[in-house]
Amino acid sequence: MPPINAPVLPGPAQTQIDALRKQYHGLDSLIARLKNLSGGTLAVQQELARNAREESKAIESKIENLRLLSDEQDKEADRSMILIMLEKIESQFKQQQQSLRQAILTSKQTIDKEAKSERELLLKGTKSAIELSEIRRRGASKGNTGEYMLSTSKEQNESLSRTLQLMQQEVERTAHSAKIIDESSRTLRSTVNEYQTYDEVLKQGKNLIAKLSQADWIDRLLIGFGLLVFSLVVMYILKKRIADRGISLLGYFFMPIRWFLSLLMPSLRDVPVTPPSVPTPPMVTRVVEKITETVAEKVAEVAAEPTSTVRGIFNLMDALVGEPDF
């Protein structure tokens, strides 16, 4: 990847840009090794690919840190400069990611081709060993046993060495494949266990939500019933304290009128048709005596009963308002 030509940036931003340059060069070297991989095993190719992916993730993390650093800048010029650099870095990083994927694919194809050619050589080596055995048999029949034996042994040793090397590579591939399968199996088992745990948690949460919903409705009904009872109690108190007392007070206000009318009614009934005249002294005397006796009786009753002063006054007024018994 070509170097990133950046203007002068603030100290922390410039430090991160320099670190990104170094990581870019390291990732470029890994990509080049993957592209030019020849004669290596599958384990080597996978190790290089893993290192390249880790380096790519580290670069991506530093790009994100640089973006956060741009938001922390006080000057708008520094922030704009860092954002421009980020755009260039991200475009170059995308190109590098494409190169990495292509290099991994190329190295995999190269290893597959080499494995295929090695298998073909192994088959050819077996065929050559058979042919050499036939030649040795013929040479022995002609009397050149020593020379043929030497050349045959040498070729067989070379063939066996190649076969041993191919078998070792196959064993390594098989062991690596078995390891990968074992890791995948463990991952799948752990995933299944996690999903089962999540399923149980979801069921418990569903039951809890249903119970909470029922409790919510019950609480609403209780609150509504409580408000209804409270409203009825308030209305009853208002009726007792305001409406009934207001009617009683109106009755007390009209008591003097009733008392006055009750005093006048007997006099009006006893008035003769003749022109009005002043009542005789005995009549007035009896009325006054009757009123005095009534007042005295009521005062005695009030003094005897343990009632309030206001209640005693009201009882006294009731007694006065009532029609006297002549």
Short mmCIF file of N, CA and C in Angstrom, two decimals, residues 259-319:
data_model
loop_
_atom_site.label_atom_id
_atom_site.label_comp_id
_atom_site.label_asym_id
_atom_site.label_seq_id
_atom_site.Cartn_x
_atom_site.Cartn_y
_atom_site.Cartn_z
N TRP A 259 -92.24 31.67 66.49
CA TRP A 259 -92.54 32.02 67.89
C TRP A 259 -93.46 33.24 67.98
N PHE A 260 -93.16 34.23 67.12
CA PHE A 260 -93.98 35.45 67.12
C PHE A 260 -95.40 35.15 66.66
N LEU A 261 -95.50 34.27 65.59
CA LEU A 261 -96.83 33.94 65.08
C LEU A 261 -97.61 33.11 66.10
N SER A 262 -96.90 32.22 66.81
CA SER A 262 -97.60 31.41 67.80
C SER A 262 -98.12 32.26 68.96
N LEU A 263 -97.45 33.36 69.25
CA LEU A 263 -97.93 34.25 70.29
C LEU A 263 -99.13 35.07 69.83
N LEU A 264 -99.14 35.40 68.51
CA LEU A 264 -100.21 36.24 68.01
C LEU A 264 -101.48 35.46 67.71
N MET A 265 -101.33 34.15 67.32
CA MET A 265 -102.51 33.39 66.89
C MET A 265 -103.57 33.29 67.98
N PRO A 266 -103.27 33.00 69.25
CA PRO A 266 -104.35 32.94 70.26
C PRO A 266 -105.04 34.28 70.46
N SER A 267 -104.30 35.33 70.39
CA SER A 267 -104.88 36.66 70.57
C SER A 267 -105.83 36.97 69.44
N LEU A 268 -105.45 36.56 68.21
CA LEU A 268 -106.31 36.83 67.06
C LEU A 268 -107.59 36.00 67.13
N ARG A 269 -107.46 34.74 67.66
CA ARG A 269 -108.65 33.90 67.75
C ARG A 269 -109.64 34.45 68.80
N ASP A 270 -109.12 35.07 69.87
CA ASP A 270 -109.98 35.56 70.95
C ASP A 270 -110.49 36.98 70.74
N VAL A 271 -110.09 37.63 69.64
CA VAL A 271 -110.53 39.03 69.41
C VAL A 271 -112.01 39.01 69.01
N PRO A 272 -112.88 39.77 69.68
CA PRO A 272 -114.30 39.80 69.32
C PRO A 272 -114.53 40.64 68.07
N VAL A 273 -115.75 40.55 67.57
CA VAL A 273 -116.12 41.29 66.35
C VAL A 273 -116.24 42.77 66.65
N THR A 274 -116.43 43.06 67.84
CA THR A 274 -116.57 44.45 68.22
C THR A 274 -115.26 45.16 68.03
N PRO A 275 -115.27 46.43 68.05
CA PRO A 275 -114.02 47.17 67.88
C PRO A 275 -112.98 46.70 68.87
N PRO A 276 -111.76 46.72 68.40
CA PRO A 276 -110.67 46.20 69.25
C PRO A 276 -110.57 46.97 70.55
N SER A 277 -110.22 46.20 71.51
CA SER A 277 -110.05 46.81 72.82
C SER A 277 -108.84 46.20 73.48
N VAL A 278 -108.38 46.79 74.49
CA VAL A 278 -107.20 46.34 75.22
C VAL A 278 -107.57 45.10 76.00
N PRO A 279 -106.76 44.00 75.93
CA PRO A 279 -107.10 42.79 76.69
C PRO A 279 -107.16 43.07 78.18
N THR A 280 -107.97 42.27 78.77
CA THR A 280 -108.16 42.44 80.20
C THR A 280 -106.93 42.02 80.94
N PRO A 281 -106.73 42.57 82.08
CA PRO A 281 -105.54 42.21 82.85
C PRO A 281 -105.45 40.77 83.19
N PRO A 282 -106.56 40.04 83.45
CA PRO A 282 -106.38 38.61 83.76
C PRO A 282 -105.81 37.83 82.59
N MET A 283 -106.25 38.13 81.34
CA MET A 283 -105.74 37.41 80.16
C MET A 283 -104.25 37.62 79.98
N VAL A 284 -103.78 38.81 80.07
CA VAL A 284 -102.34 39.12 79.91
C VAL A 284 -101.56 38.46 81.02
N THR A 285 -102.14 38.48 82.21
CA THR A 285 -101.43 37.88 83.34
C THR A 285 -101.24 36.39 83.14
N ARG A 286 -102.32 35.72 82.62
CA ARG A 286 -102.20 34.27 82.41
C ARG A 286 -101.18 33.94 81.33
N VAL A 287 -101.16 34.74 80.26
CA VAL A 287 -100.17 34.48 79.18
C VAL A 287 -98.76 34.63 79.71
N VAL A 288 -98.54 35.68 80.47
CA VAL A 288 -97.18 35.91 81.00
C VAL A 288 -96.80 34.80 81.95
N GLU A 289 -97.76 34.37 82.78
CA GLU A 289 -97.44 33.29 83.71
C GLU A 289 -97.12 31.99 82.97
N LYS A 290 -97.92 31.72 81.91
CA LYS A 290 -97.67 30.49 81.14
C LYS A 290 -96.29 30.51 80.49
N ILE A 291 -95.92 31.65 79.91
CA ILE A 291 -94.59 31.77 79.27
C ILE A 291 -93.50 31.61 80.29
N THR A 292 -93.71 32.22 81.47
CA THR A 292 -92.68 32.14 82.52
C THR A 292 -92.50 30.72 82.99
N GLU A 293 -93.64 29.99 83.16
CA GLU A 293 -93.53 28.60 83.59
C GLU A 293 -92.81 27.74 82.54
N THR A 294 -93.16 27.97 81.28
CA THR A 294 -92.51 27.18 80.19
C THR A 294 -91.01 27.43 80.15
N VAL A 295 -90.63 28.71 80.25
CA VAL A 295 -89.19 29.04 80.21
C VAL A 295 -88.48 28.43 81.39
N ALA A 296 -89.12 28.45 82.55
CA ALA A 296 -88.47 27.89 83.74
C ALA A 296 -88.28 26.39 83.59
N GLU A 297 -89.34 25.70 83.06
CA GLU A 297 -89.21 24.25 82.86
C GLU A 297 -88.08 23.91 81.89
N LYS A 298 -88.02 24.63 80.79
CA LYS A 298 -86.99 24.33 79.78
C LYS A 298 -85.59 24.64 80.30
N VAL A 299 -85.48 25.72 81.08
CA VAL A 299 -84.18 26.04 81.66
C VAL A 299 -83.75 24.94 82.61
N ALA A 300 -84.70 24.41 83.36
CA ALA A 300 -84.36 23.32 84.27
C ALA A 300 -83.94 22.07 83.51
N GLU A 301 -84.66 21.75 82.40
CA GLU A 301 -84.28 20.59 81.58
C GLU A 301 -82.88 20.76 80.98
N VAL A 302 -82.60 21.97 80.51
CA VAL A 302 -81.26 22.23 79.92
C VAL A 302 -80.19 22.09 80.97
N ALA A 303 -80.48 22.58 82.17
CA ALA A 303 -79.47 22.47 83.24
C ALA A 303 -79.26 21.03 83.66
N ALA A 304 -80.34 20.21 83.54
CA ALA A 304 -80.21 18.81 83.97
C ALA A 304 -79.52 17.94 82.93
N GLU A 305 -79.74 18.18 81.64
CA GLU A 305 -79.14 17.36 80.59
C GLU A 305 -77.73 17.86 80.26
N PRO A 306 -76.77 16.93 80.01
CA PRO A 306 -75.38 17.32 79.66
C PRO A 306 -75.26 17.64 78.18
N THR A 307 -75.79 18.77 77.77
CA THR A 307 -75.71 19.18 76.36
C THR A 307 -74.91 20.45 76.26
N SER A 308 -74.62 20.84 75.03
CA SER A 308 -73.83 22.05 74.80
C SER A 308 -74.70 23.28 75.00
N THR A 309 -74.06 24.41 75.11
CA THR A 309 -74.77 25.68 75.32
C THR A 309 -75.64 26.02 74.13
N VAL A 310 -75.08 25.80 72.93
CA VAL A 310 -75.83 26.14 71.71
C VAL A 310 -77.07 25.28 71.60
N ARG A 311 -76.91 23.97 71.91
CA ARG A 311 -78.05 23.06 71.84
C ARG A 311 -79.12 23.46 72.85
N GLY A 312 -78.69 23.88 74.05
CA GLY A 312 -79.66 24.32 75.05
C GLY A 312 -80.42 25.55 74.61
N ILE A 313 -79.71 26.46 73.96
CA ILE A 313 -80.38 27.68 73.46
C ILE A 313 -81.41 27.32 72.41
N PHE A 314 -81.04 26.35 71.48
CA PHE A 314 -81.97 25.97 70.42
C PHE A 314 -83.20 25.26 71.01
N ASN A 315 -83.01 24.42 72.03
CA ASN A 315 -84.15 23.75 72.67
C ASN A 315 -85.07 24.77 73.36
N LEU A 316 -84.44 25.75 73.97
CA LEU A 316 -85.23 26.80 74.61
C LEU A 316 -86.06 27.57 73.61
N MET A 317 -85.46 27.84 72.42
CA MET A 317 -86.19 28.58 71.39
C MET A 317 -87.33 27.72 70.85
N ASP A 318 -87.09 26.38 70.71
CA ASP A 318 -88.18 25.50 70.26
C ASP A 318 -89.35 25.53 71.25
N ALA A 319 -89.00 25.54 72.50
CA ALA A 319 -90.07 25.57 73.51
C ALA A 319 -90.85 26.87 73.46
#
